[in-house]
Amino acid sequence: MALIRGLRGLYPCPICFVKAEQQSDLAVTSDLRTAHHAQAAVEKARTLNAERAEQSLKHLGLRNVNTVSNLSFNDGSKHEDISKIMIYAVHNILTDRLGLLLLHCVRGYMELNMYVGLELHTTNTIAAGRRQLEKFGELMKEYIAACEGTEFEDKKWNFIKMHLHKHVFNDIEQKGVTKNFGTKIDEAMHGPARAAYLRQTNFNNVAPQILRSLHRRMVGKYILEQLDDLDALWEDEDGDAPVDLDNVDPLDLEEFGNVVVGAKHKVISFLALETAMKQYLAFVNFRIRFSDFLSDFLPAYGHALPGGKRVRFIPEQEITPYRYLKVFFQSLDNWEDETD
């Protein structure tokens, strides 16, 4: 908060003593900052005269706080969204070696960010995340080396957010998943809080004024939701509520284990189905592709193939189409029961 770490510091990381010029090298492991280190530095400085004490603390990046800077910020999620689609949007634009290396780095970062953002971690996911961190570090080294002698040579990669990936999986092991200690969960509040600060405060002692504005906003939102619920209740009683047919379950549901099917149609042969749906690419060679799918699917899930041979259908064989499918499953992301 006092900005004695971070940008322009000799040892900018708040967690370890990595040097400023080594932040982009994710293979470097530096000593961790501890209370003992801080106390020892202060006690040593107290034994020195003012000038030598200042030099001793300066070497560690410690400063007295003279002023507090005014910082403006925005929700960074838009940059994350842009990063996700950038690979697909520019892969045919950045076609030279340097551009392709950059796209490799972006993909490596997005895969690392995926592991960091998981809402449930296991030993395996943390190990996979550490491997991806090493891979991302190697990609960055390759890209930085390739930039030498080009117009991008002066680009600096030694900044704090680059280096902090080095510590993220240790933090996850110590504190839990990143949503427990990250700031992203609060970013939705930035807009209302900033609007309240700019429009409804006198810029002095702003905390109570912002709190009062946000409280009024929440009360108004609660009243509006109550009115909406009342309107919906009256519509239901009058029978005037619009029916969303896309979200209405059919009446002829049939259950098979964790799968529910419905909207049953008449029996039809493969030949008739392919003829009737010939304008849709999904049904081109549907019989053959369906046979191949079952031949691969059944052994993969421990089911024997009929007669030990790959599944074969003839054009005249009939099937029963269903146009409704609901699956109950356990999410691999958070282990919760989900429905799709």
Coordinates of C-alpha atoms in Angstrom, one line a residue:
M1 CA 0.0 0.0 0.0
A2 CA 2.9 2.3 0.7
L3 CA 4.4 1.5 -2.7
I4 CA 7.8 0.5 -1.3
R5 CA 7.6 -2.5 -3.6
G6 CA 6.7 -2.7 -7.2
L7 CA 7.5 -0.5 -10.1
R8 CA 11.1 1.0 -10.1
G9 CA 12.1 -0.9 -6.9
L10 CA 15.4 -2.6 -6.8
Y11 CA 13.7 -5.7 -5.4
P12 CA 10.1 -5.0 -6.6
C13 CA 8.4 -8.3 -5.6
P14 CA 6.5 -8.2 -2.3
I15 CA 7.1 -11.9 -1.7
C16 CA 10.7 -12.5 -2.5
F17 CA 14.0 -10.7 -3.1
V18 CA 14.1 -11.1 -6.9
K19 CA 16.1 -8.3 -8.6
A20 CA 14.2 -6.0 -10.9
E21 CA 16.2 -7.1 -14.0
Q22 CA 15.3 -10.8 -13.3
Q23 CA 11.5 -10.6 -13.1
S24 CA 10.9 -12.0 -16.5
D25 CA 13.0 -15.1 -15.8
L26 CA 10.6 -17.4 -14.2
A27 CA 13.3 -20.0 -13.6
V28 CA 15.0 -17.8 -11.0
T29 CA 14.1 -18.7 -7.4
S30 CA 15.0 -16.0 -4.8
D31 CA 14.9 -15.9 -1.0
L32 CA 11.5 -15.2 0.4
R33 CA 10.8 -12.0 2.4
T34 CA 10.1 -12.7 6.0
A35 CA 9.5 -10.6 9.1
H36 CA 13.0 -11.7 10.3
H37 CA 14.6 -10.2 7.2
A38 CA 12.7 -6.9 7.8
Q39 CA 13.6 -6.7 11.5
A40 CA 17.2 -7.5 10.8
A41 CA 17.4 -4.7 8.2
V42 CA 15.9 -2.1 10.5
E43 CA 18.1 -3.1 13.5
K44 CA 21.2 -2.9 11.3
A45 CA 20.1 0.6 10.0
R46 CA 19.7 1.8 13.6
T47 CA 23.3 1.1 14.3
L48 CA 24.5 3.3 11.4
N49 CA 24.6 7.0 10.9
A50 CA 21.8 8.6 8.8
E51 CA 23.6 8.6 5.5
R52 CA 24.8 5.0 5.8
A53 CA 21.5 3.9 7.1
E54 CA 19.8 5.4 4.1
Q55 CA 22.1 3.6 1.8
S56 CA 21.5 0.3 3.6
L57 CA 17.8 0.6 3.3
K58 CA 17.9 1.9 -0.3
H59 CA 19.7 -1.2 -1.3
L60 CA 16.6 -3.2 -0.2
G61 CA 14.3 -0.8 -1.9
L62 CA 12.9 0.7 1.3
R63 CA 11.9 4.4 1.4
N64 CA 10.2 6.8 3.7
V65 CA 6.7 7.6 2.5
N66 CA 6.7 11.3 1.5
T67 CA 3.6 11.5 -0.7
V68 CA 0.7 9.3 -1.7
S69 CA 0.1 9.0 -5.4
N70 CA -3.3 9.3 -7.0
L71 CA -3.9 6.3 -9.2
S72 CA -6.7 5.7 -11.7
F73 CA -7.7 2.2 -12.6
N74 CA -10.1 0.3 -14.8
D75 CA -11.5 -3.2 -14.7
G76 CA -8.9 -5.4 -16.4
S77 CA -11.2 -8.2 -17.4
K78 CA -11.6 -6.7 -20.9
H79 CA -7.9 -7.2 -21.5
E80 CA -8.3 -10.9 -20.5
D81 CA -11.2 -11.3 -22.9
I82 CA -9.2 -9.8 -25.7
S83 CA -6.3 -12.1 -25.0
K84 CA -8.6 -15.1 -25.3
I85 CA -9.8 -14.3 -28.8
M86 CA -6.6 -12.7 -30.1
I87 CA -5.0 -15.9 -31.1
Y88 CA -7.9 -16.8 -33.4
A89 CA -8.3 -13.2 -34.7
V90 CA -4.7 -12.5 -35.8
H91 CA -3.1 -15.9 -36.5
N92 CA -3.3 -15.1 -40.2
I93 CA -1.9 -11.6 -39.7
L94 CA 1.1 -12.2 -37.5
T95 CA 2.7 -14.7 -39.9
D96 CA 6.4 -14.0 -39.5
R97 CA 8.5 -15.9 -37.0
L98 CA 8.4 -13.1 -34.3
G99 CA 4.6 -12.8 -34.6
L100 CA 4.1 -16.6 -34.3
L101 CA 6.4 -16.7 -31.3
L102 CA 4.3 -13.9 -29.7
L103 CA 1.1 -16.0 -30.3
H104 CA 2.8 -19.0 -28.7
C105 CA 3.5 -16.8 -25.6
V106 CA -0.1 -15.5 -25.5
R107 CA -1.4 -19.1 -25.7
G108 CA 1.1 -20.2 -23.0
Y109 CA -0.1 -17.3 -20.8
M110 CA -3.8 -18.1 -21.3
E111 CA -3.2 -21.8 -20.4
L112 CA -1.3 -20.7 -17.3
N113 CA -4.1 -18.3 -16.4
M114 CA -6.6 -21.1 -16.8
Y115 CA -4.8 -23.2 -14.2
V116 CA -4.4 -20.2 -11.9
G117 CA -8.1 -19.4 -12.1
L118 CA -9.5 -22.9 -11.3
E119 CA -12.0 -22.8 -8.5
L120 CA -11.0 -26.3 -7.3
H121 CA -7.4 -27.5 -7.2
T122 CA -5.9 -31.0 -6.6
T123 CA -2.3 -32.1 -6.4
N124 CA -2.5 -33.0 -10.1
T125 CA -3.8 -29.6 -11.3
I126 CA -1.2 -27.7 -9.2
A127 CA 1.6 -29.9 -10.7
A128 CA 0.2 -29.3 -14.2
G129 CA 0.1 -25.6 -13.5
R130 CA 3.7 -25.6 -12.4
R131 CA 4.7 -27.4 -15.6
Q132 CA 2.8 -24.8 -17.6
L133 CA 4.6 -22.0 -15.7
E134 CA 7.9 -23.5 -16.7
K135 CA 6.7 -23.8 -20.3
F136 CA 5.5 -20.2 -20.4
G137 CA 8.9 -19.0 -18.9
E138 CA 10.8 -20.9 -21.7
L139 CA 8.5 -19.4 -24.4
M140 CA 9.1 -15.9 -23.0
K141 CA 12.9 -16.4 -23.0
E142 CA 12.7 -17.5 -26.7
Y143 CA 10.6 -14.5 -27.7
I144 CA 12.8 -12.0 -25.8
A145 CA 15.9 -13.5 -27.5
A146 CA 14.2 -13.3 -30.9
C147 CA 13.4 -9.6 -30.4
E148 CA 17.1 -8.7 -30.2
G149 CA 18.1 -6.6 -33.2
T150 CA 14.5 -5.8 -34.0
E151 CA 12.3 -2.7 -33.4
F152 CA 10.9 -4.5 -30.3
E153 CA 14.3 -4.9 -28.7
D154 CA 13.7 -2.1 -26.2
K155 CA 10.6 -3.7 -24.8
K156 CA 11.1 -4.3 -21.1
W157 CA 9.6 -7.5 -19.6
N158 CA 10.9 -7.1 -16.0
F159 CA 7.8 -5.9 -14.3
I160 CA 6.1 -7.2 -11.2
K161 CA 3.0 -8.9 -12.7
M162 CA 5.3 -10.9 -14.9
H163 CA 7.3 -12.2 -11.9
L164 CA 4.4 -12.8 -9.5
H165 CA 3.4 -16.0 -11.5
K166 CA 6.5 -17.5 -9.9
H167 CA 4.6 -17.5 -6.5
V168 CA 1.0 -18.1 -7.5
F169 CA 1.0 -21.9 -6.9
N170 CA 2.7 -21.5 -3.6
D171 CA 0.0 -19.0 -2.6
I172 CA -2.7 -21.5 -3.8
E173 CA -1.2 -24.2 -1.6
Q174 CA -1.1 -21.9 1.4
K175 CA -4.3 -19.9 1.0
G176 CA -6.6 -21.9 -1.3
V177 CA -7.8 -21.1 -4.8
T178 CA -7.1 -17.6 -6.1
K179 CA -10.7 -16.4 -5.7
N180 CA -10.1 -16.5 -1.9
F181 CA -7.3 -13.9 -2.1
G182 CA -7.5 -12.2 -5.5
T183 CA -9.0 -8.9 -6.3
K184 CA -11.1 -10.0 -9.3
I185 CA -14.1 -10.8 -7.2
D186 CA -14.4 -7.2 -6.1
E187 CA -13.9 -5.6 -9.6
A188 CA -17.6 -5.5 -10.2
M189 CA -17.8 -2.9 -7.4
H190 CA -15.3 -0.6 -9.0
G191 CA -17.7 1.1 -11.3
P192 CA -20.4 2.0 -8.7
A193 CA -17.8 3.0 -6.1
R194 CA -16.0 5.2 -8.6
A195 CA -19.3 6.8 -9.8
A196 CA -20.2 7.5 -6.2
Y197 CA -16.8 9.1 -5.5
L198 CA -17.0 11.3 -8.6
R199 CA -20.7 12.3 -8.4
Q200 CA -21.8 12.1 -4.8
T201 CA -18.9 13.2 -2.6
N202 CA -17.2 16.4 -1.8
F203 CA -13.8 14.6 -2.1
N204 CA -13.2 14.9 1.6
N205 CA -13.7 12.1 4.1
V206 CA -15.1 10.1 1.2
A207 CA -15.6 6.7 2.8
P208 CA -18.8 7.4 4.7
Q209 CA -20.2 9.2 1.6
I210 CA -19.4 6.3 -0.7
L211 CA -20.9 3.8 1.7
R212 CA -24.1 5.9 2.0
S213 CA -24.4 6.1 -1.8
L214 CA -23.8 2.3 -2.3
H215 CA -26.3 1.6 0.5
R216 CA -29.0 3.6 -1.2
R217 CA -28.2 1.9 -4.5
M218 CA -28.6 -1.5 -2.9
V219 CA -31.9 -0.5 -1.2
G220 CA -33.3 0.8 -4.6
K221 CA -32.2 -2.4 -6.3
Y222 CA -33.9 -4.6 -3.6
I223 CA -37.2 -2.6 -4.0
L224 CA -37.1 -2.9 -7.8
E225 CA -36.6 -6.7 -7.5
Q226 CA -39.5 -7.0 -5.1
L227 CA -41.7 -5.1 -7.6
D228 CA -40.6 -7.3 -10.4
D229 CA -41.5 -10.4 -8.4
L230 CA -44.9 -9.0 -7.6
D231 CA -45.6 -8.3 -11.3
A232 CA -44.5 -11.8 -12.2
L233 CA -46.8 -13.2 -9.5
W234 CA -49.8 -11.3 -10.8
E235 CA -49.1 -12.4 -14.4
D236 CA -49.0 -16.1 -13.2
E237 CA -52.4 -15.7 -11.4
D238 CA -54.0 -14.0 -14.5
G239 CA -52.6 -16.6 -16.9
D240 CA -51.1 -13.8 -19.0
A241 CA -47.4 -14.8 -18.4
P242 CA -45.6 -15.5 -21.7
V243 CA -44.5 -19.1 -22.1
D244 CA -40.9 -19.7 -23.0
L245 CA -41.2 -22.9 -25.1
D246 CA -37.5 -23.3 -25.3
N247 CA -37.3 -23.9 -21.6
V248 CA -40.3 -26.1 -21.1
D249 CA -39.6 -29.8 -20.7
P250 CA -41.6 -32.2 -23.0
L251 CA -44.1 -34.5 -21.4
D252 CA -42.7 -37.8 -22.8
L253 CA -39.5 -38.0 -20.8
E254 CA -37.6 -41.2 -20.5
E255 CA -34.7 -41.7 -18.1
F256 CA -31.6 -43.8 -18.7
G257 CA -29.2 -43.6 -15.8
N258 CA -28.0 -40.0 -15.6
V259 CA -29.5 -39.1 -19.0
V260 CA -33.1 -38.0 -19.8
V261 CA -34.5 -37.9 -23.3
G262 CA -37.8 -36.6 -24.7
A263 CA -39.6 -35.1 -27.6
K264 CA -39.9 -38.6 -29.2
H265 CA -40.5 -38.7 -33.0
K266 CA -41.6 -41.5 -35.3
V267 CA -39.4 -44.3 -36.3
I268 CA -37.3 -43.6 -39.4
S269 CA -34.7 -45.4 -41.4
F270 CA -31.2 -44.0 -41.9
L271 CA -31.8 -43.7 -45.6
A272 CA -35.0 -41.7 -45.1
L273 CA -33.4 -39.5 -42.4
E274 CA -30.4 -38.6 -44.6
T275 CA -32.7 -37.9 -47.5
A276 CA -35.0 -35.6 -45.5
M277 CA -32.0 -33.7 -43.9
K278 CA -29.7 -33.7 -46.9
Q279 CA -29.5 -29.9 -46.8
Y280 CA -27.7 -30.0 -43.4
L281 CA -24.0 -30.9 -43.3
A282 CA -24.4 -32.6 -40.0
F283 CA -26.4 -35.4 -41.6
V284 CA -24.1 -36.1 -44.5
N285 CA -23.1 -39.7 -44.2
F286 CA -24.8 -39.8 -40.9
R287 CA -25.2 -43.6 -40.8
I288 CA -21.5 -44.2 -41.4
R289 CA -20.4 -41.6 -38.9
F290 CA -22.8 -42.8 -36.3
S291 CA -21.4 -46.3 -36.7
D292 CA -17.9 -45.1 -36.3
F293 CA -18.9 -43.1 -33.2
L294 CA -20.4 -46.1 -31.5
S295 CA -17.5 -48.3 -32.5
D296 CA -15.1 -45.9 -30.7
F297 CA -17.4 -44.9 -27.8
L298 CA -18.4 -48.3 -26.5
P299 CA -14.8 -49.7 -25.9
A300 CA -13.6 -46.4 -24.6
Y301 CA -16.2 -46.7 -21.7
G302 CA -15.7 -50.4 -21.0
H303 CA -18.5 -51.8 -23.2
A304 CA -17.9 -54.7 -25.5
L305 CA -18.6 -54.4 -29.2
P306 CA -21.5 -56.6 -30.4
G307 CA -19.9 -59.8 -31.6
G308 CA -16.4 -58.2 -31.0
K309 CA -16.7 -56.4 -34.3
R310 CA -17.2 -52.7 -35.2
V311 CA -20.8 -51.5 -35.4
R312 CA -22.3 -51.6 -38.8
F313 CA -25.7 -50.2 -39.9
I314 CA -27.5 -50.7 -43.2
P315 CA -29.5 -47.9 -44.8
E316 CA -32.8 -49.6 -44.2
Q317 CA -32.3 -50.0 -40.4
E318 CA -34.7 -47.9 -38.4
I319 CA -34.0 -45.6 -35.4
T320 CA -36.1 -43.6 -33.0
P321 CA -35.1 -39.9 -33.0
Y322 CA -35.4 -37.8 -29.8
R323 CA -35.0 -34.0 -29.9
Y324 CA -34.6 -33.4 -26.2
L325 CA -31.6 -34.4 -24.0
K326 CA -30.7 -33.6 -20.4
V327 CA -27.6 -34.9 -18.8
F328 CA -26.8 -34.9 -15.0
F329 CA -23.1 -35.0 -14.3
Q330 CA -20.4 -34.0 -11.7
S331 CA -18.4 -31.1 -12.8
L332 CA -14.6 -31.7 -13.0
D333 CA -14.1 -28.0 -12.4
N334 CA -15.7 -27.7 -8.9
W335 CA -17.1 -31.3 -8.2
E336 CA -20.6 -29.9 -8.0
D337 CA -23.6 -31.7 -9.5
E338 CA -24.5 -30.0 -12.8
T339 CA -27.2 -30.3 -15.5
D340 CA -26.9 -29.6 -19.1

